[in-house]
Amino acid sequence: MEHLISLGLTEQKIKETLKNATLTATITRAFSYFPPGQELNSTQKPLLFQACSKMKPQSAQFLELIVKKILNHSLDTSLRVDTALEYVLANVTKATFNEADFDAACGVGVVVTPEEIERAVETTIAKYRDDIVQQRYRFNVGKLLTEIRAALPWVDGKALKSEVDVQVFDLLGPKTEADEEKVVKKRREPPVANAVKAASAVEPMTSSSRTDGPRSMVDLMRNVDFHRPGENFKTDGYFVTPETERLLKEHLQRTGGKVRTRFPPEPNGILHIGHAKAININFAYAAANDGICFLRYDDTNPEKEEEKFVKGIRDIVEWLGYKPFKITYSSDYFQQLHDFAVQLIKKDMAYVCHQTAEQMKGFTTEPSKWRNRPISESLQLFEDMKNGKIDEGAATLRMKITLEEGKMDPVAYRIKFIPHHRTGTKWCIYPTYDYTHCLCDSLEDITHSLCTKEFQSRRSSYYWLCNALNIYCPVQWEYARLNVNYTVVSKRKINKLITENVVNDWDDPRLFTLSALRRKGYPAEAINNFCAQMGLTGAQTSIDPAALEASTRDVLNLTAPRTMAVLEPLKITIADYPHAGPIQLSVADFPTIAEKGSHMVWFDRVVYIERSDFMENADKSFRRLTPGQPVGLKYIGSMLRVESVMRNSGSNAVEELICRIEPCTATEKPKAYIHWVANPIPVEVRLYEKLFIHKNPEDSNEVPTGFLSDCATDTIRTVCGYVDKYLANSNVYDKFQFERIGYFSVDPDSRNGQLVFNRTVTLKEDTGKIN
């Protein structure tokens, strides 16, 4: 506390600083370097706090140097302190440190004279004289200051600003009334802050009109402040060893300085919406930096892995528009990983343990009594494990490290007498994620190991393991998972939904697996745009499905051709049909963009409309067809008027309407126009609702009886609808807007001319209409 007070910090700032144990310890250490009786002046106090708060842990050994340079006035400005911190960080891997080079880089002793400032300001103002005279005091002098600072990096900011003000005044004279007038700025509409707000906006935003944020994930990743290849050591938390400089140089020689990322899914299930964010971040960051991205299957758990999942994962990655630089498997490196394990044992950094899985569970377990067994004994036991001489569960190989979360000695290898989908029965010991992931990243020269926040607690073991083996160490960066309400994404829970016959399979359109979203009709572009809207943040958030639906509408609005279809047909016979037989009409695929093409539809004596577009006893608010009110037919320019209502003899339900057709005139106009079909083909249409009742079906507070009990009933409804004949040759995944109804996609179940459509999303403006 005493040191913080001596820095001149406010009471509030002191409270905030005390909450940061690392910063408080750094400040205490900084004061330990003070000579007896040394006090700080008003300029030095903020500089010392700046140095302590900005110093990276890996360059902490230079704190004493920087403190002494501040005390002797060598580092006397904020710019010099920042430069000093950057310099020591950039040289943290060097075997020797040259203080003279440090002083030169920080401008120690460099004095910019008033005469130099005056000449620099004169030269720069002369360069922009015409603009300054024209704009007068509205000219942005920041441009002048920036340019002069580039030429005189160690100039005093106050002296420079004062000289600029004086010379501008000499040029322009005193301010006039016109100079004093405030410029009225045109009010800028606030952008949509996030995808949830976009989902509730009145007008849908198209991918071409969206301005609130990046246009794509690649655009987003261009602006991410990650380390440059080869500058791993500048990242917070990175461990620097005497070998770091050599290892990074060799890494750069192998990679040519390219960004290298990887997407590492387990091939034991289908990818879900959360994986879409991971795919986009890894592939887009590589693309944004002219780098490469691997698709690496993390296949270290043979009991759950299947070839169908391997194929399904690759299929989805390519559907999202990404092409891996190379497809690899953790199993490609099983021999190298085994050899690394032997090295760890020889260094006494790993040991064979006989604690059971139950005994190792949790974070406050008893230390293993085998932790300090002889190295030779662990080597022999590990060899026995590899050769199948020890029973499954009777031994593991554990690493001698404690994770940030308190977990002690994580397991590196376990025994499983299960054939592997690629290596067969060659191995009966398999490495764990904690052991495998960082080593595969190193072997593939990954520059940026991008993963979700739950892996942050593994970062220390990631760095420890690479450094323990003296191999290249990548940098791990974490971001928040993408969580969506009203769903579960756990592979185990989805499998439970399948086995309990709640859903049909991994691609059931009620799920949020990527194969399910594709089957439902969600375009890959919409999912990628949605991920970009979510941004790259460390804060955990849960997104409502409406946000994803809004992104989907944005894309489909521009790409899904309009067509007419009826889901609950009501037969209309036109008594005075004016033509000898059926006729064809040309209808635009996109009514407002004629150049995007058209299609032909039939019109005939018998047409079908939506049953909900007719009401026998309606109030004044109903604007469609009634016995006393005509309705217009889209694209015909005519309207129907009811002559008689035909009923089913048994149920008395309306079965058919006999109507007359009348032209629309200037004096006789219908209140509304409705869609219709004639000479249609029947199709199966599947309408889906939310699978779960609560936002968080896995939350025991919201759903104490478990997620299975939260499943809603009637989440799928199948109807026999009618569509125009021209759709008969549609292909699987073709997408259309059924006018006034919603967006629909052709399902893979379509067979032999019998089309099946899935409703992707309703129209945004469909409230009160057909659902």
PDB file of C-alpha atoms in Angstrom, residues 188-289:
ATOM      1  CA  ARG A 188     -25.307   8.993 -37.671  1.00  0.00           C
ATOM      2  CA  GLU A 189     -27.682   6.161 -37.060  1.00  0.00           C
ATOM      3  CA  PRO A 190     -26.243   3.723 -34.530  1.00  0.00           C
ATOM      4  CA  PRO A 191     -25.257   0.405 -36.112  1.00  0.00           C
ATOM      5  CA  VAL A 192     -26.891  -2.821 -35.117  1.00  0.00           C
ATOM      6  CA  ALA A 193     -24.791  -3.842 -32.147  1.00  0.00           C
ATOM      7  CA  ASN A 194     -25.018  -7.554 -32.601  1.00  0.00           C
ATOM      8  CA  ALA A 195     -26.787 -10.345 -34.382  1.00  0.00           C
ATOM      9  CA  VAL A 196     -29.549 -10.561 -31.792  1.00  0.00           C
ATOM     10  CA  LYS A 197     -30.559  -6.974 -32.509  1.00  0.00           C
ATOM     11  CA  ALA A 198     -30.302  -7.676 -36.221  1.00  0.00           C
ATOM     12  CA  ALA A 199     -32.804 -10.467 -35.751  1.00  0.00           C
ATOM     13  CA  SER A 200     -35.381  -8.055 -34.313  1.00  0.00           C
ATOM     14  CA  ALA A 201     -34.839  -5.170 -36.735  1.00  0.00           C
ATOM     15  CA  VAL A 202     -37.751  -4.187 -38.975  1.00  0.00           C
ATOM     16  CA  GLU A 203     -35.962  -4.634 -42.284  1.00  0.00           C
ATOM     17  CA  PRO A 204     -33.630  -7.560 -42.985  1.00  0.00           C
ATOM     18  CA  MET A 205     -30.002  -6.617 -43.533  1.00  0.00           C
ATOM     19  CA  THR A 206     -28.465  -8.167 -46.598  1.00  0.00           C
ATOM     20  CA  SER A 207     -24.893  -9.340 -46.825  1.00  0.00           C
ATOM     21  CA  SER A 208     -24.248  -6.502 -49.254  1.00  0.00           C
ATOM     22  CA  SER A 209     -25.772  -3.769 -47.077  1.00  0.00           C
ATOM     23  CA  ARG A 210     -24.499  -4.801 -43.636  1.00  0.00           C
ATOM     24  CA  THR A 211     -22.100  -2.203 -42.233  1.00  0.00           C
ATOM     25  CA  ASP A 212     -22.062  -3.003 -38.506  1.00  0.00           C
ATOM     26  CA  GLY A 213     -18.846  -4.947 -38.342  1.00  0.00           C
ATOM     27  CA  PRO A 214     -16.752  -7.145 -40.583  1.00  0.00           C
ATOM     28  CA  ARG A 215     -18.209  -8.337 -43.867  1.00  0.00           C
ATOM     29  CA  SER A 216     -16.684 -11.779 -43.375  1.00  0.00           C
ATOM     30  CA  MET A 217     -14.652 -13.790 -40.917  1.00  0.00           C
ATOM     31  CA  VAL A 218     -11.530 -13.175 -43.014  1.00  0.00           C
ATOM     32  CA  ASP A 219     -12.110  -9.410 -42.665  1.00  0.00           C
ATOM     33  CA  LEU A 220     -12.499  -9.859 -38.919  1.00  0.00           C
ATOM     34  CA  MET A 221      -9.315 -11.907 -38.578  1.00  0.00           C
ATOM     35  CA  ARG A 222      -7.251  -9.344 -40.505  1.00  0.00           C
ATOM     36  CA  ASN A 223      -7.618  -7.027 -37.527  1.00  0.00           C
ATOM     37  CA  VAL A 224      -6.788  -9.510 -34.757  1.00  0.00           C
ATOM     38  CA  ASP A 225      -3.760  -8.559 -32.680  1.00  0.00           C
ATOM     39  CA  PHE A 226      -2.006 -11.924 -32.495  1.00  0.00           C
ATOM     40  CA  HIS A 227       1.781 -12.339 -32.467  1.00  0.00           C
ATOM     41  CA  ARG A 228       3.701 -12.495 -35.724  1.00  0.00           C
ATOM     42  CA  PRO A 229       5.328 -15.822 -36.681  1.00  0.00           C
ATOM     43  CA  GLY A 230       8.631 -16.155 -34.883  1.00  0.00           C
ATOM     44  CA  GLU A 231       7.646 -13.616 -32.197  1.00  0.00           C
ATOM     45  CA  ASN A 232       6.001 -16.200 -29.956  1.00  0.00           C
ATOM     46  CA  PHE A 233       7.972 -14.929 -26.951  1.00  0.00           C
ATOM     47  CA  LYS A 234       6.113 -11.590 -27.037  1.00  0.00           C
ATOM     48  CA  THR A 235       2.883 -13.286 -25.987  1.00  0.00           C
ATOM     49  CA  ASP A 236       1.696 -13.148 -22.373  1.00  0.00           C
ATOM     50  CA  GLY A 237       2.439 -16.357 -20.502  1.00  0.00           C
ATOM     51  CA  TYR A 238       4.903 -17.751 -23.031  1.00  0.00           C
ATOM     52  CA  PHE A 239       7.886 -19.491 -21.437  1.00  0.00           C
ATOM     53  CA  VAL A 240      11.325 -18.475 -22.662  1.00  0.00           C
ATOM     54  CA  THR A 241      14.249 -20.886 -22.309  1.00  0.00           C
ATOM     55  CA  PRO A 242      17.894 -20.700 -23.421  1.00  0.00           C
ATOM     56  CA  GLU A 243      16.811 -22.735 -26.469  1.00  0.00           C
ATOM     57  CA  THR A 244      13.925 -20.474 -27.531  1.00  0.00           C
ATOM     58  CA  GLU A 245      15.884 -18.244 -29.915  1.00  0.00           C
ATOM     59  CA  ARG A 246      17.407 -21.215 -31.761  1.00  0.00           C
ATOM     60  CA  LEU A 247      14.115 -23.115 -31.941  1.00  0.00           C
ATOM     61  CA  LEU A 248      12.239 -20.107 -33.313  1.00  0.00           C
ATOM     62  CA  LYS A 249      14.898 -19.439 -35.957  1.00  0.00           C
ATOM     63  CA  GLU A 250      14.754 -23.064 -37.106  1.00  0.00           C
ATOM     64  CA  HIS A 251      10.948 -22.898 -37.133  1.00  0.00           C
ATOM     65  CA  LEU A 252      11.025 -19.807 -39.359  1.00  0.00           C
ATOM     66  CA  GLN A 253      13.451 -21.506 -41.734  1.00  0.00           C
ATOM     67  CA  ARG A 254      11.103 -24.485 -42.070  1.00  0.00           C
ATOM     68  CA  THR A 255       7.930 -22.421 -42.533  1.00  0.00           C
ATOM     69  CA  GLY A 256       9.183 -19.367 -44.405  1.00  0.00           C
ATOM     70  CA  GLY A 257       7.497 -17.193 -41.774  1.00  0.00           C
ATOM     71  CA  LYS A 258       3.972 -18.231 -42.836  1.00  0.00           C
ATOM     72  CA  VAL A 259       1.029 -18.310 -40.445  1.00  0.00           C
ATOM     73  CA  ARG A 260       0.070 -21.942 -39.786  1.00  0.00           C
ATOM     74  CA  THR A 261      -3.144 -22.914 -37.976  1.00  0.00           C
ATOM     75  CA  ARG A 262      -5.090 -26.141 -37.540  1.00  0.00           C
ATOM     76  CA  PHE A 263      -8.658 -27.298 -36.909  1.00  0.00           C
ATOM     77  CA  PRO A 264      -8.364 -30.423 -34.703  1.00  0.00           C
ATOM     78  CA  PRO A 265     -11.761 -32.195 -34.271  1.00  0.00           C
ATOM     79  CA  GLU A 266     -12.229 -35.606 -32.708  1.00  0.00           C
ATOM     80  CA  PRO A 267     -13.710 -38.051 -35.270  1.00  0.00           C
ATOM     81  CA  ASN A 268     -16.265 -39.396 -32.768  1.00  0.00           C
ATOM     82  CA  GLY A 269     -19.312 -37.391 -33.758  1.00  0.00           C
ATOM     83  CA  ILE A 270     -20.718 -34.798 -36.124  1.00  0.00           C
ATOM     84  CA  LEU A 271     -19.663 -31.154 -35.951  1.00  0.00           C
ATOM     85  CA  HIS A 272     -22.094 -28.682 -34.368  1.00  0.00           C
ATOM     86  CA  ILE A 273     -22.673 -24.918 -34.562  1.00  0.00           C
ATOM     87  CA  GLY A 274     -19.880 -24.276 -32.031  1.00  0.00           C
ATOM     88  CA  HIS A 275     -17.404 -26.013 -34.335  1.00  0.00           C
ATOM     89  CA  ALA A 276     -18.415 -23.618 -37.116  1.00  0.00           C
ATOM     90  CA  LYS A 277     -16.829 -20.790 -35.153  1.00  0.00           C
ATOM     91  CA  ALA A 278     -13.645 -22.807 -34.623  1.00  0.00           C
ATOM     92  CA  ILE A 279     -13.481 -23.723 -38.312  1.00  0.00           C
ATOM     93  CA  ASN A 280     -13.980 -20.115 -39.353  1.00  0.00           C
ATOM     94  CA  ILE A 281     -11.441 -18.703 -36.915  1.00  0.00           C
ATOM     95  CA  ASN A 282      -8.669 -21.155 -37.795  1.00  0.00           C
ATOM     96  CA  PHE A 283      -9.130 -21.178 -41.557  1.00  0.00           C
ATOM     97  CA  ALA A 284      -9.969 -17.469 -41.807  1.00  0.00           C
ATOM     98  CA  TYR A 285      -6.983 -16.355 -39.731  1.00  0.00           C
ATOM     99  CA  ALA A 286      -4.689 -18.337 -42.018  1.00  0.00           C
ATOM    100  CA  ALA A 287      -6.418 -16.941 -45.119  1.00  0.00           C
ATOM    101  CA  ALA A 288      -6.285 -13.369 -43.797  1.00  0.00           C
ATOM    102  CA  ASN A 289      -2.513 -13.666 -43.391  1.00  0.00           C
TER     103      ASN A 289
END
